Structures are given as structure tokens and as C-alpha cells.
Amino acid sequence: MGFSLIQWGLALLFFSLNLGGVISYAIGSHAIETTLGLSSAQIGSLGGSYFIAYAISQLLLGSLFGLVPSRWLLGGSALLAGLGALVLAQASGYPMALLARVLMGIGFGPAFVGTIYGVSQRFPQQFALMTNLSQSLANLVGACLGLLSGVIPVIAEFRISFHAVFLLLLINAALILAFLKDKKPEGRSTEPPSPAAAGRGATLLMIIGNAQFWWSTLYFMGLFAAYLAFADLWNIQFQTDVFGRSPAIAPVVNAALACGLVLGGILSGLWAGRAGFLLPARVCAWLALLMLIFLGSAVLPGPGAIAALAVLGLAMGAAPLGLTAMKEHLPKPAVASGTSLLLTVVFLAGGLLTPAVGQAVATLPMNAFSTYQVAMHWFIAFAAIAAVASLFLQRGPFRGANEAKAQANG
């Protein structure tokens, strides 16, 4: 158990640095905008290009887990992401910043899939809890960055923060290459052949033809893509432009959302472990929808806004239950490919939503609450997709079967 936790921790550290880099970009977006002379549309496009590159990398590299050793996939990716962080720290204009964001997106692409792959290998009986816990702990990094940015202003200095991200990624890559090992089954396996041996095309067609896979994907997408675009960029921008908060205070307010996500991931994972994923998935999706409508309906006082954002984060923390739902509808050899495809759709949606919001508000007065409401319509629409999808989720035929196989194989 102890060694399994270490293996999980190395992949989780990479995923945490991924979210730390995303939040560092959001916190430093004002400084990037002014230092490099960018427009709000360009800031949005930099955020979107990152998620699109991330999604494509996630599909192409994430599908290699089980075929290529995790240490090489994650270690090499961490080095590429570190290069992107270094380029951003040295950026002198939009083209260089765009290159940096694409490099970071490609490098961080396997981070989440690698973490989920490790959880499925080492903690099959606690998959829902450990998946949500992984998401929560990674988001805790973002929450801490937001809270600390109010008392440590240097966090908002993007050149310093991304030099730090570069150094941390180098250390993480070295640890992954030195210590991360895939868990090998003991004895002779009686599982069906792997997706590669059976034909990856046939496996992909089987996944695409599974209706529950798509409901699970829409559920995860609706909650998490909205969170990516809202919490990891636009909420900080609107806190400064619309609600008049300083660049130092806006990330602190936004951190309430991240803190709620951390707690929500843990609580929904525990709830799903005891009662199954259906009820917590439905309750949290509809709660997220109601909270977004509430936030977009009226200007809230500071404490009220913080409380509402925390509750919204609490509800959005249940997004990884979409992975739990998907896992119950796919045979074990197809889970890694299904995870990659699901997360690719999610991050592509987040990558398209981020610049879409920027374009929607580009010609509107940035200090008007009506502009904020226009943006909120996009996030409300995504939450509505998740809420509707939650009603169509079902328990699957592979509930417990994948875990039993994993236990039988050591």
C-alpha cells in the first residue's frame, strides 16, 4: 500500500503542477495582458489554445497508457511542459506566449489520464473516492495559490511564477523517471486481449457506440469545462473588471470556488462510495446549475459572492463521477481508451468555451454587470447539459467486475 501511494503521488504531483500552472496563468493574466500588450480576446485565445492542445495531447498520448511505460510518458511530458513554462516566463509578445501555452498544453496532456490510470491499477476498489480525491488535491494547489496571492504579491508576477513552475516540473520529471513503475499482474492473466492486440479501432468503435459513455462524457463536460473556463480565467477577470476588486483580491475571491471544488470532490466521492454515483451526480449537477443562475441574476455583496462561489465549487467537485459512471459501462481493457476520449472531449469543450466567452464580451463594456451576465449564459448552458445528462446515467454491467479482475491479477 505504501509503495502504491508513492506511485500515485508522483503522477498526482504532475497533475497538481498542471492545475497550478493553469491557476498561475489566471492569476498572472492581468500582468501578462499589460506587460505583453495583449487584448482580452488574445488572453482568452491563449487560454483556449492551451486546453485544445491539452485535449489533443490527452487523446494521442493518453491512449498509450498500458502500451508505453508510464514513467516515459509522464516523465517526457513533464519535461515538455517545463519547456513551455520557461518559454512563457521569457515571452516578449503574443506569438511567443502562444507557443508557450501550446507546449504546456501538449506536455500536460497525459497528466490527468496518467493519474486515473494509476488509480485504476492500484486502487480499483476505491476508484470513485481516489479519483475524486486526486481531483480535489490537485485543485487544492490552485486554491492555495489563489489564497496566497493576496498576501504574497509575487505570485501574480508571471515571469517569476512560471520560472518556479519550470523548476518544479524538472524535479517532478526526474522523480517520475527514477521511481514510477507500472503495476504488473501476478501470474497468468485471463483478461481479454488489450485494445492494441484486439485492434484499437474496434475498441474505439465499441466505446463510441456506447450511449452511457456519452451521457457520462456530457455530465463530466458540462461541469468541468464550465469550471475550467470560469474559475481558471474569466471569474478572476470579472472580479476585477465588473466588481471592482483589485488584482490581488480577485484571486482570493476566486479561491472560494476552488476550495469548494476540493471539498465537493471528497464529499461526493465518499457519498458515491457508500450509495453509488447516481444520486450524488444528480444532486450536484442540478445544484451547480441553480448556483450559476443565482450568481448571474444579481450583484451579490462580497461575503454573499464568496459563499455562493464556494457552494458552486462544492457542486462542481462531483464532475469526476462521470469517470466512475463510464467505468461501469466499459470492459477493463477499454477503460484507458475511454478515459482518454472522455477527457479529450471535456478539455476540447473547455478550450472552445474559453475564447467563446472572450469573443462574446469583446465588444461590450467590461465594467458592466450586463457583460458578466452575457458570459454567465455560456456557463449556465454547460451546467444545464450536465444536469440533463445526470438524469440519463445508469448503473453499469461492469460494476465491480473490473475491480474483481484487478484483484485477481494482483
mmCIF file of C-alpha atoms in Angstrom:
data_model
loop_
_atom_site.group_PDB
_atom_site.id
_atom_site.type_symbol
_atom_site.label_atom_id
_atom_site.label_comp_id
_atom_site.label_asym_id
_atom_site.label_seq_id
_atom_site.Cartn_x
_atom_site.Cartn_y
_atom_site.Cartn_z
ATOM 1 C CA MET A 1 0.000 0.000 0.000
ATOM 2 C CA GLY A 2 2.792 2.413 0.898
ATOM 3 C CA PHE A 3 4.580 1.992 -2.441
ATOM 4 C CA SER A 4 1.269 2.313 -4.302
ATOM 5 C CA LEU A 5 0.678 5.648 -2.582
ATOM 6 C CA ILE A 6 4.128 6.843 -3.647
ATOM 7 C CA GLN A 7 3.465 5.829 -7.260
ATOM 8 C CA TRP A 8 0.098 7.573 -7.183
ATOM 9 C CA GLY A 9 1.687 10.617 -5.554
ATOM 10 C CA LEU A 10 4.250 11.079 -8.340
ATOM 11 C CA ALA A 11 1.539 11.170 -11.014
ATOM 12 C CA LEU A 12 -0.644 13.334 -8.782
ATOM 13 C CA LEU A 13 2.203 15.833 -8.355
ATOM 14 C CA PHE A 14 2.400 16.190 -12.138
ATOM 15 C CA PHE A 15 -1.370 16.709 -12.351
ATOM 16 C CA SER A 16 -1.195 19.217 -9.479
ATOM 17 C CA LEU A 17 1.520 21.191 -11.283
ATOM 18 C CA ASN A 18 -0.772 21.165 -14.318
ATOM 19 C CA LEU A 19 -3.569 22.861 -12.377
ATOM 20 C CA GLY A 20 -1.053 25.059 -10.574
ATOM 21 C CA GLY A 21 0.169 26.276 -13.967
ATOM 22 C CA VAL A 22 -3.392 26.958 -15.119
ATOM 23 C CA ILE A 23 -4.173 28.976 -11.981
ATOM 24 C CA SER A 24 -0.826 30.805 -12.222
ATOM 25 C CA TYR A 25 -1.825 31.868 -15.741
ATOM 26 C CA ALA A 26 -5.220 33.078 -14.470
ATOM 27 C CA ILE A 27 -3.654 34.986 -11.561
ATOM 28 C CA GLY A 28 -0.975 36.485 -13.801
ATOM 29 C CA SER A 29 -3.318 37.186 -16.732
ATOM 30 C CA HIS A 30 -3.578 40.867 -15.832
ATOM 31 C CA ALA A 31 0.212 41.175 -15.731
ATOM 32 C CA ILE A 32 0.565 39.183 -18.973
ATOM 33 C CA GLU A 33 -2.026 41.400 -20.645
ATOM 34 C CA THR A 34 -0.331 44.645 -19.638
ATOM 35 C CA THR A 35 3.305 43.517 -19.952
ATOM 36 C CA LEU A 36 2.894 41.962 -23.402
ATOM 37 C CA GLY A 37 0.300 44.490 -24.605
ATOM 38 C CA LEU A 38 -2.446 41.930 -25.265
ATOM 39 C CA SER A 39 -6.201 42.356 -25.706
ATOM 40 C CA SER A 40 -8.851 40.480 -23.731
ATOM 41 C CA ALA A 41 -9.567 38.408 -26.853
ATOM 42 C CA GLN A 42 -5.888 37.406 -27.055
ATOM 43 C CA ILE A 43 -5.869 36.473 -23.368
ATOM 44 C CA GLY A 44 -8.890 34.275 -23.996
ATOM 45 C CA SER A 45 -7.283 32.705 -27.067
ATOM 46 C CA LEU A 46 -4.148 31.867 -25.062
ATOM 47 C CA GLY A 47 -6.328 30.084 -22.509
ATOM 48 C CA GLY A 48 -8.267 28.291 -25.223
ATOM 49 C CA SER A 49 -5.173 27.220 -27.170
ATOM 50 C CA TYR A 50 -3.797 25.622 -24.021
ATOM 51 C CA PHE A 51 -6.901 23.482 -23.473
ATOM 52 C CA ILE A 52 -7.187 22.500 -27.150
ATOM 53 C CA ALA A 53 -3.528 21.412 -27.247
ATOM 54 C CA TYR A 54 -4.103 19.646 -23.917
ATOM 55 C CA ALA A 55 -7.141 17.799 -25.262
ATOM 56 C CA ILE A 56 -5.414 16.598 -28.446
ATOM 57 C CA SER A 57 -2.344 15.506 -26.487
ATOM 58 C CA GLN A 58 -4.579 13.802 -23.962
ATOM 59 C CA LEU A 59 -6.177 11.705 -26.692
ATOM 60 C CA LEU A 60 -2.973 10.817 -28.548
ATOM 61 C CA LEU A 61 -0.657 10.306 -25.575
ATOM 62 C CA GLY A 62 -3.277 9.266 -23.033
ATOM 63 C CA SER A 63 -4.321 6.320 -25.176
ATOM 64 C CA LEU A 64 -0.756 4.967 -24.924
ATOM 65 C CA PHE A 65 -1.041 4.107 -21.225
ATOM 66 C CA GLY A 66 -0.746 0.348 -20.934
ATOM 67 C CA LEU A 67 1.270 0.243 -24.159
ATOM 68 C CA VAL A 68 4.136 2.562 -23.207
ATOM 69 C CA PRO A 69 5.578 2.628 -19.657
ATOM 70 C CA SER A 70 4.053 5.421 -17.578
ATOM 71 C CA ARG A 71 7.470 6.675 -16.488
ATOM 72 C CA TRP A 72 8.403 7.584 -20.066
ATOM 73 C CA LEU A 73 5.026 9.076 -20.955
ATOM 74 C CA LEU A 74 4.731 11.209 -17.824
ATOM 75 C CA GLY A 75 8.433 11.955 -17.412
ATOM 76 C CA GLY A 76 8.888 13.107 -21.007
ATOM 77 C CA SER A 77 5.650 15.089 -20.893
ATOM 78 C CA ALA A 78 6.743 16.842 -17.698
ATOM 79 C CA LEU A 79 9.950 17.948 -19.428
ATOM 80 C CA LEU A 80 7.972 19.323 -22.402
ATOM 81 C CA ALA A 81 5.570 21.164 -20.092
ATOM 82 C CA GLY A 82 8.573 22.588 -18.244
ATOM 83 C CA LEU A 83 9.969 23.896 -21.531
ATOM 84 C CA GLY A 84 6.653 25.627 -22.202
ATOM 85 C CA ALA A 85 6.699 27.226 -18.739
ATOM 86 C CA LEU A 86 10.221 28.518 -19.395
ATOM 87 C CA VAL A 87 9.196 29.991 -22.763
ATOM 88 C CA LEU A 88 6.224 31.775 -21.147
ATOM 89 C CA ALA A 89 8.470 33.164 -18.411
ATOM 90 C CA GLN A 90 10.674 34.648 -21.165
ATOM 91 C CA ALA A 91 7.847 35.721 -23.511
ATOM 92 C CA SER A 92 8.114 39.129 -25.186
ATOM 93 C CA GLY A 93 4.890 39.109 -27.208
ATOM 94 C CA TYR A 94 1.779 37.195 -28.260
ATOM 95 C CA PRO A 95 3.451 34.685 -30.653
ATOM 96 C CA MET A 96 5.946 33.565 -28.008
ATOM 97 C CA ALA A 97 3.205 33.345 -25.373
ATOM 98 C CA LEU A 98 1.061 31.288 -27.760
ATOM 99 C CA LEU A 99 3.953 28.872 -28.399
ATOM 100 C CA ALA A 100 4.464 28.529 -24.656
ATOM 101 C CA ARG A 101 0.807 27.767 -23.991
ATOM 102 C CA VAL A 102 0.703 25.137 -26.755
ATOM 103 C CA LEU A 103 3.872 23.459 -25.445
ATOM 104 C CA MET A 104 2.445 23.413 -21.926
ATOM 105 C CA GLY A 105 -0.870 22.041 -23.203
ATOM 106 C CA ILE A 106 0.845 19.202 -25.067
ATOM 107 C CA GLY A 107 3.136 18.449 -22.134
ATOM 108 C CA PHE A 108 0.404 18.406 -19.513
ATOM 109 C CA GLY A 109 -1.971 16.398 -21.745
ATOM 110 C CA PRO A 110 -1.275 12.970 -20.165
ATOM 111 C CA ALA A 111 -1.344 14.309 -16.573
ATOM 112 C CA PHE A 112 -4.957 13.571 -15.657
ATOM 113 C CA VAL A 113 -5.173 10.339 -17.665
ATOM 114 C CA GLY A 114 -1.947 9.143 -16.049
ATOM 115 C CA THR A 115 -3.322 9.819 -12.592
ATOM 116 C CA ILE A 116 -6.591 7.997 -13.358
ATOM 117 C CA TYR A 117 -4.659 5.119 -14.922
ATOM 118 C CA GLY A 118 -2.603 4.771 -11.738
ATOM 119 C CA VAL A 119 -5.724 4.865 -9.577
ATOM 120 C CA SER A 120 -7.406 2.134 -11.642
ATOM 121 C CA GLN A 121 -4.271 -0.020 -11.346
ATOM 122 C CA ARG A 122 -3.618 0.426 -7.634
ATOM 123 C CA PHE A 123 -6.951 1.314 -6.012
ATOM 124 C CA PRO A 124 -9.687 -0.417 -8.047
ATOM 125 C CA GLN A 125 -11.979 -0.927 -5.051
ATOM 126 C CA GLN A 126 -11.782 2.766 -4.108
ATOM 127 C CA PHE A 127 -11.907 4.133 -7.664
ATOM 128 C CA ALA A 128 -14.633 6.759 -7.111
ATOM 129 C CA LEU A 129 -13.087 8.046 -3.889
ATOM 130 C CA MET A 130 -9.482 8.065 -5.140
ATOM 131 C CA THR A 131 -10.430 9.686 -8.459
ATOM 132 C CA ASN A 132 -12.320 12.472 -6.716
ATOM 133 C CA LEU A 133 -9.580 12.766 -4.090
ATOM 134 C CA SER A 134 -6.963 13.134 -6.837
ATOM 135 C CA GLN A 135 -9.004 15.891 -8.461
ATOM 136 C CA SER A 136 -9.545 17.586 -5.113
ATOM 137 C CA LEU A 137 -5.914 17.507 -4.006
ATOM 138 C CA ALA A 138 -4.767 18.882 -7.351
ATOM 139 C CA ASN A 139 -7.313 21.678 -7.137
ATOM 140 C CA LEU A 140 -6.138 22.389 -3.602
ATOM 141 C CA VAL A 141 -2.921 23.660 -5.187
ATOM 142 C CA GLY A 142 -4.938 26.143 -7.218
ATOM 143 C CA ALA A 143 -6.967 27.176 -4.182
ATOM 144 C CA CYS A 144 -3.818 27.775 -2.140
ATOM 145 C CA LEU A 145 -2.264 29.840 -4.937
ATOM 146 C CA GLY A 146 -5.380 31.988 -5.077
ATOM 147 C CA LEU A 147 -5.458 32.498 -1.317
ATOM 148 C CA LEU A 148 -1.732 33.200 -1.048
ATOM 149 C CA SER A 149 -1.708 35.649 -3.952
ATOM 150 C CA GLY A 150 -3.434 38.172 -1.695
ATOM 151 C CA VAL A 151 -0.565 38.135 0.832
ATOM 152 C CA ILE A 152 2.342 37.198 -1.469
ATOM 153 C CA PRO A 153 2.022 39.582 -4.457
ATOM 154 C CA VAL A 154 4.991 37.989 -6.236
ATOM 155 C CA ILE A 155 2.685 35.076 -7.201
ATOM 156 C CA ALA A 156 0.986 37.445 -9.659
ATOM 157 C CA GLU A 157 4.347 38.188 -11.335
ATOM 158 C CA PHE A 158 4.038 35.723 -14.178
ATOM 159 C CA ARG A 159 7.734 35.614 -15.051
ATOM 160 C CA ILE A 160 8.695 34.598 -11.521
ATOM 161 C CA SER A 161 5.806 32.142 -11.104
ATOM 162 C CA PHE A 162 6.487 30.337 -14.370
ATOM 163 C CA HIS A 163 10.191 30.101 -13.662
ATOM 164 C CA ALA A 164 9.111 28.344 -10.448
ATOM 165 C CA VAL A 165 6.766 26.049 -12.406
ATOM 166 C CA PHE A 166 9.665 25.201 -14.737
ATOM 167 C CA LEU A 167 11.938 24.187 -11.842
ATOM 168 C CA LEU A 168 9.220 22.135 -10.133
ATOM 169 C CA LEU A 169 8.480 20.279 -13.365
ATOM 170 C CA LEU A 170 12.154 19.401 -13.778
ATOM 171 C CA ILE A 171 12.192 17.924 -10.283
ATOM 172 C CA ASN A 172 8.916 16.081 -10.877
ATOM 173 C CA ALA A 173 10.196 14.663 -14.183
ATOM 174 C CA ALA A 174 13.367 13.386 -12.513
ATOM 175 C CA LEU A 175 11.361 11.667 -9.764
ATOM 176 C CA ILE A 176 8.956 10.100 -12.259
ATOM 177 C CA LEU A 177 11.759 8.760 -14.450
ATOM 178 C CA ALA A 178 13.593 7.393 -11.412
ATOM 179 C CA PHE A 179 10.780 5.821 -9.404
ATOM 180 C CA LEU A 180 7.485 5.436 -11.302
ATOM 181 C CA LYS A 181 6.722 1.856 -12.337
ATOM 182 C CA ASP A 182 3.589 0.322 -13.780
ATOM 183 C CA LYS A 183 1.939 -2.387 -11.716
ATOM 184 C CA LYS A 184 2.305 -5.754 -13.411
ATOM 185 C CA PRO A 185 -0.271 -8.520 -12.920
ATOM 186 C CA GLU A 186 0.876 -11.557 -10.995
ATOM 187 C CA GLY A 187 0.533 -14.905 -12.679
ATOM 188 C CA ARG A 188 -1.091 -15.560 -15.993
ATOM 189 C CA SER A 189 -3.799 -13.106 -16.934
ATOM 190 C CA THR A 190 -7.174 -14.386 -18.111
ATOM 191 C CA GLU A 191 -8.323 -10.960 -19.287
ATOM 192 C CA PRO A 192 -9.335 -10.308 -22.874
ATOM 193 C CA PRO A 193 -6.537 -9.025 -25.097
ATOM 194 C CA SER A 194 -5.547 -5.382 -24.719
ATOM 195 C CA PRO A 195 -7.012 -2.756 -27.036
ATOM 196 C CA ALA A 196 -3.778 -2.779 -29.059
ATOM 197 C CA ALA A 197 -3.828 -6.562 -29.559
ATOM 198 C CA ALA A 198 -7.545 -6.747 -30.311
ATOM 199 C CA GLY A 199 -7.475 -3.728 -32.592
ATOM 200 C CA ARG A 200 -7.628 -0.217 -31.224
ATOM 201 C CA GLY A 201 -10.053 0.777 -33.974
ATOM 202 C CA ALA A 202 -12.567 -1.861 -32.888
ATOM 203 C CA THR A 203 -12.206 -0.772 -29.268
ATOM 204 C CA LEU A 204 -12.779 2.851 -30.226
ATOM 205 C CA LEU A 205 -15.888 1.949 -32.210
ATOM 206 C CA MET A 206 -17.211 -0.028 -29.244
ATOM 207 C CA ILE A 207 -16.693 2.982 -26.962
ATOM 208 C CA ILE A 208 -18.250 5.463 -29.390
ATOM 209 C CA GLY A 209 -21.276 3.217 -29.824
ATOM 210 C CA ASN A 210 -21.923 3.071 -26.065
ATOM 211 C CA ALA A 211 -24.703 5.524 -25.185
ATOM 212 C CA GLN A 212 -23.793 5.574 -21.487
ATOM 213 C CA PHE A 213 -20.258 6.608 -22.411
ATOM 214 C CA TRP A 214 -21.690 9.750 -23.994
ATOM 215 C CA TRP A 215 -24.003 10.552 -21.090
ATOM 216 C CA SER A 216 -21.027 10.177 -18.763
ATOM 217 C CA THR A 217 -18.974 12.419 -21.040
ATOM 218 C CA LEU A 218 -21.665 15.096 -21.231
ATOM 219 C CA TYR A 219 -22.003 15.034 -17.453
ATOM 220 C CA PHE A 220 -18.271 15.487 -16.865
ATOM 221 C CA MET A 221 -18.005 18.032 -19.700
ATOM 222 C CA GLY A 222 -20.868 20.198 -18.520
ATOM 223 C CA LEU A 223 -19.467 20.625 -15.022
ATOM 224 C CA PHE A 224 -15.722 20.541 -15.561
ATOM 225 C CA ALA A 225 -15.438 22.500 -18.824
ATOM 226 C CA ALA A 226 -17.544 25.240 -17.226
ATOM 227 C CA TYR A 227 -15.236 25.168 -14.206
ATOM 228 C CA LEU A 228 -12.121 25.359 -16.389
ATOM 229 C CA ALA A 229 -13.320 28.398 -18.312
ATOM 230 C CA PHE A 230 -14.964 30.156 -15.364
ATOM 231 C CA ALA A 231 -12.666 29.534 -12.408
ATOM 232 C CA ASP A 232 -9.379 29.260 -14.279
ATOM 233 C CA LEU A 233 -9.704 32.567 -16.133
ATOM 234 C CA TRP A 234 -12.900 34.525 -16.536
ATOM 235 C CA ASN A 235 -14.050 34.746 -12.929
ATOM 236 C CA ILE A 236 -10.803 36.488 -11.951
ATOM 237 C CA GLN A 237 -11.151 38.867 -14.898
ATOM 238 C CA PHE A 238 -14.745 39.698 -13.964
ATOM 239 C CA GLN A 239 -13.926 40.137 -10.285
ATOM 240 C CA THR A 240 -11.549 42.940 -11.273
ATOM 241 C CA ASP A 241 -13.372 44.453 -14.258
ATOM 242 C CA VAL A 242 -17.035 44.127 -13.217
ATOM 243 C CA PHE A 243 -16.948 44.024 -9.417
ATOM 244 C CA GLY A 244 -14.021 46.409 -8.938
ATOM 245 C CA ARG A 245 -11.803 44.144 -6.858
ATOM 246 C CA SER A 246 -8.060 44.619 -7.017
ATOM 247 C CA PRO A 247 -5.839 42.138 -8.926
ATOM 248 C CA ALA A 248 -4.566 40.966 -5.530
ATOM 249 C CA ILE A 249 -8.030 40.323 -4.043
ATOM 250 C CA ALA A 250 -9.764 38.837 -7.117
ATOM 251 C CA PRO A 251 -7.816 35.518 -6.960
ATOM 252 C CA VAL A 252 -8.635 35.247 -3.248
ATOM 253 C CA VAL A 253 -12.365 35.542 -4.004
ATOM 254 C CA ASN A 254 -11.980 33.046 -6.848
ATOM 255 C CA ALA A 255 -10.223 30.656 -4.448
ATOM 256 C CA ALA A 256 -13.578 30.117 -2.716
ATOM 257 C CA LEU A 257 -14.668 28.289 -5.857
ATOM 258 C CA ALA A 258 -11.530 26.137 -5.867
ATOM 259 C CA CYS A 259 -11.853 25.393 -2.137
ATOM 260 C CA GLY A 260 -15.457 24.339 -2.683
ATOM 261 C CA LEU A 261 -14.324 22.077 -5.523
ATOM 262 C CA VAL A 262 -11.768 20.407 -3.249
ATOM 263 C CA LEU A 263 -14.344 19.686 -0.548
ATOM 264 C CA GLY A 264 -17.014 18.727 -3.072
ATOM 265 C CA GLY A 265 -14.754 16.195 -4.751
ATOM 266 C CA ILE A 266 -14.013 14.466 -1.465
ATOM 267 C CA LEU A 267 -17.598 14.504 -0.184
ATOM 268 C CA SER A 268 -19.143 13.339 -3.465
ATOM 269 C CA GLY A 269 -16.518 10.580 -3.711
ATOM 270 C CA LEU A 270 -17.315 9.365 -0.202
ATOM 271 C CA TRP A 271 -21.047 9.581 -0.929
ATOM 272 C CA ALA A 272 -20.647 7.634 -4.187
ATOM 273 C CA GLY A 273 -18.564 5.005 -2.398
ATOM 274 C CA ARG A 274 -21.406 4.356 0.019
ATOM 275 C CA ALA A 275 -24.534 4.876 -2.075
ATOM 276 C CA GLY A 276 -23.382 4.623 -5.698
ATOM 277 C CA PHE A 277 -22.732 7.524 -8.049
ATOM 278 C CA LEU A 278 -26.272 8.200 -9.349
ATOM 279 C CA LEU A 279 -27.742 10.261 -6.512
ATOM 280 C CA PRO A 280 -24.684 12.441 -5.788
ATOM 281 C CA ALA A 281 -24.152 13.023 -9.514
ATOM 282 C CA ARG A 282 -27.719 14.247 -9.995
ATOM 283 C CA VAL A 283 -27.908 16.360 -6.853
ATOM 284 C CA CYS A 284 -24.596 18.087 -7.543
ATOM 285 C CA ALA A 285 -25.292 18.786 -11.229
ATOM 286 C CA TRP A 286 -28.627 20.452 -10.513
ATOM 287 C CA LEU A 287 -27.152 22.367 -7.579
ATOM 288 C CA ALA A 288 -24.389 23.701 -9.855
ATOM 289 C CA LEU A 289 -26.974 24.847 -12.390
ATOM 290 C CA LEU A 290 -29.033 26.652 -9.750
ATOM 291 C CA MET A 291 -25.956 28.366 -8.276
ATOM 292 C CA LEU A 292 -24.795 29.659 -11.665
ATOM 293 C CA ILE A 293 -28.273 31.058 -12.339
ATOM 294 C CA PHE A 294 -28.206 32.667 -8.882
ATOM 295 C CA LEU A 295 -24.763 34.215 -9.433
ATOM 296 C CA GLY A 296 -25.842 35.672 -12.760
ATOM 297 C CA SER A 297 -29.121 37.093 -11.500
ATOM 298 C CA ALA A 298 -27.948 39.917 -9.208
ATOM 299 C CA VAL A 299 -24.860 41.655 -7.847
ATOM 300 C CA LEU A 300 -24.026 39.953 -4.548
ATOM 301 C CA PRO A 301 -22.164 41.574 -1.654
ATOM 302 C CA GLY A 302 -18.619 40.327 -1.023
ATOM 303 C CA PRO A 303 -19.451 37.678 1.621
ATOM 304 C CA GLY A 304 -22.507 36.522 -0.334
ATOM 305 C CA ALA A 305 -20.486 36.143 -3.530
ATOM 306 C CA ILE A 306 -17.801 34.152 -1.726
ATOM 307 C CA ALA A 307 -20.391 31.841 -0.165
ATOM 308 C CA ALA A 308 -22.173 31.321 -3.495
ATOM 309 C CA LEU A 309 -18.900 30.562 -5.279
ATOM 310 C CA ALA A 310 -17.973 28.052 -2.564
ATOM 311 C CA VAL A 311 -21.300 26.227 -2.961
ATOM 312 C CA LEU A 312 -20.874 26.264 -6.752
ATOM 313 C CA GLY A 313 -17.433 24.695 -6.356
ATOM 314 C CA LEU A 314 -18.850 22.120 -3.948
ATOM 315 C CA ALA A 315 -21.337 21.037 -6.620
ATOM 316 C CA MET A 316 -18.825 21.094 -9.482
ATOM 317 C CA GLY A 317 -16.497 18.885 -7.442
ATOM 318 C CA ALA A 318 -18.675 15.923 -8.380
ATOM 319 C CA ALA A 319 -17.604 16.134 -12.055
ATOM 320 C CA PRO A 320 -15.230 13.098 -11.820
ATOM 321 C CA LEU A 321 -18.253 10.916 -11.060
ATOM 322 C CA GLY A 322 -18.623 10.935 -14.838
ATOM 323 C CA LEU A 323 -15.500 8.769 -14.951
ATOM 324 C CA THR A 324 -16.979 6.420 -12.368
ATOM 325 C CA ALA A 325 -20.131 6.115 -14.472
ATOM 326 C CA MET A 326 -18.144 5.475 -17.654
ATOM 327 C CA LYS A 327 -16.008 2.811 -15.969
ATOM 328 C CA GLU A 328 -19.100 0.744 -15.141
ATOM 329 C CA HIS A 329 -20.091 0.555 -18.815
ATOM 330 C CA LEU A 330 -16.775 -0.479 -20.385
ATOM 331 C CA PRO A 331 -14.736 -3.678 -20.035
ATOM 332 C CA LYS A 332 -11.434 -3.153 -18.256
ATOM 333 C CA PRO A 333 -9.226 -3.292 -21.404
ATOM 334 C CA ALA A 334 -11.214 -0.368 -22.856
ATOM 335 C CA VAL A 335 -11.231 1.868 -19.759
ATOM 336 C CA ALA A 336 -7.919 3.618 -20.530
ATOM 337 C CA SER A 337 -9.013 4.472 -24.082
ATOM 338 C CA GLY A 338 -12.445 5.520 -22.847
ATOM 339 C CA THR A 339 -10.890 7.777 -20.229
ATOM 340 C CA SER A 340 -8.658 9.434 -22.826
ATOM 341 C CA LEU A 341 -11.563 10.015 -25.207
ATOM 342 C CA LEU A 342 -13.860 11.335 -22.474
ATOM 343 C CA LEU A 343 -11.264 13.767 -21.149
ATOM 344 C CA THR A 344 -10.370 14.859 -24.678
ATOM 345 C CA VAL A 345 -13.963 15.903 -25.294
ATOM 346 C CA VAL A 346 -14.069 17.678 -21.922
ATOM 347 C CA PHE A 347 -10.910 19.709 -22.466
ATOM 348 C CA LEU A 348 -11.750 20.480 -26.086
ATOM 349 C CA ALA A 349 -15.051 21.869 -24.832
ATOM 350 C CA GLY A 350 -13.211 23.915 -22.204
ATOM 351 C CA GLY A 351 -10.757 25.095 -24.852
ATOM 352 C CA LEU A 352 -13.581 26.252 -27.115
ATOM 353 C CA LEU A 353 -15.639 27.771 -24.297
ATOM 354 C CA THR A 354 -12.803 29.979 -23.014
ATOM 355 C CA PRO A 355 -12.293 32.021 -26.227
ATOM 356 C CA ALA A 356 -16.031 31.884 -26.991
ATOM 357 C CA VAL A 357 -16.706 33.855 -23.818
ATOM 358 C CA GLY A 358 -13.911 36.265 -24.753
ATOM 359 C CA GLN A 359 -15.449 36.858 -28.159
ATOM 360 C CA ALA A 360 -18.939 37.256 -26.668
ATOM 361 C CA VAL A 361 -17.825 40.085 -24.367
ATOM 362 C CA ALA A 362 -15.084 41.603 -26.555
ATOM 363 C CA THR A 363 -17.246 44.489 -27.800
ATOM 364 C CA LEU A 364 -19.145 45.016 -24.528
ATOM 365 C CA PRO A 365 -18.184 47.382 -21.690
ATOM 366 C CA MET A 366 -16.019 45.249 -19.417
ATOM 367 C CA ASN A 367 -17.149 47.015 -16.222
ATOM 368 C CA ALA A 368 -20.874 46.401 -16.747
ATOM 369 C CA PHE A 369 -22.819 43.704 -14.894
ATOM 370 C CA SER A 370 -24.765 43.025 -18.096
ATOM 371 C CA THR A 371 -21.461 41.898 -19.681
ATOM 372 C CA TYR A 372 -20.971 39.475 -16.805
ATOM 373 C CA GLN A 373 -24.485 38.136 -17.395
ATOM 374 C CA VAL A 374 -23.750 37.540 -21.091
ATOM 375 C CA ALA A 375 -20.736 35.443 -20.095
ATOM 376 C CA MET A 376 -22.715 33.592 -17.430
ATOM 377 C CA HIS A 377 -25.203 32.398 -20.049
ATOM 378 C CA TRP A 378 -22.424 30.248 -21.525
ATOM 379 C CA PHE A 379 -21.577 28.651 -18.189
ATOM 380 C CA ILE A 380 -25.246 28.117 -17.344
ATOM 381 C CA ALA A 381 -25.735 26.313 -20.672
ATOM 382 C CA PHE A 382 -22.902 23.899 -19.903
ATOM 383 C CA ALA A 383 -24.210 23.209 -16.394
ATOM 384 C CA ALA A 384 -27.656 22.553 -17.898
ATOM 385 C CA ILE A 385 -26.085 19.922 -20.175
ATOM 386 C CA ALA A 386 -24.599 18.179 -17.122
ATOM 387 C CA ALA A 387 -27.879 18.369 -15.208
ATOM 388 C CA VAL A 388 -29.862 16.803 -18.047
ATOM 389 C CA ALA A 389 -27.179 14.169 -18.662
ATOM 390 C CA SER A 390 -27.264 13.168 -14.991
ATOM 391 C CA LEU A 391 -30.887 12.046 -15.421
ATOM 392 C CA PHE A 392 -29.846 9.540 -18.099
ATOM 393 C CA LEU A 393 -26.917 7.989 -16.210
ATOM 394 C CA GLN A 394 -27.373 4.343 -15.209
ATOM 395 C CA ARG A 395 -25.519 1.735 -13.183
ATOM 396 C CA GLY A 396 -23.475 -0.466 -15.493
ATOM 397 C CA PRO A 397 -22.925 -4.164 -16.202
ATOM 398 C CA PHE A 398 -19.232 -3.901 -15.252
ATOM 399 C CA ARG A 399 -19.939 -2.602 -11.751
ATOM 400 C CA GLY A 400 -17.490 -4.498 -9.578
ATOM 401 C CA ALA A 401 -16.304 -6.720 -12.430
ATOM 402 C CA ASN A 402 -13.268 -4.614 -13.275
ATOM 403 C CA GLU A 403 -12.327 -4.432 -9.600
ATOM 404 C CA ALA A 404 -12.627 -8.202 -9.224
ATOM 405 C CA LYS A 405 -10.346 -8.742 -12.201
ATOM 406 C CA ALA A 406 -7.833 -6.277 -10.873
ATOM 407 C CA GLN A 407 -7.766 -8.047 -7.506
ATOM 408 C CA ALA A 408 -7.407 -11.447 -9.135
ATOM 409 C CA ASN A 409 -4.402 -10.158 -11.108
ATOM 410 C CA GLY A 410 -2.720 -8.695 -8.007
#
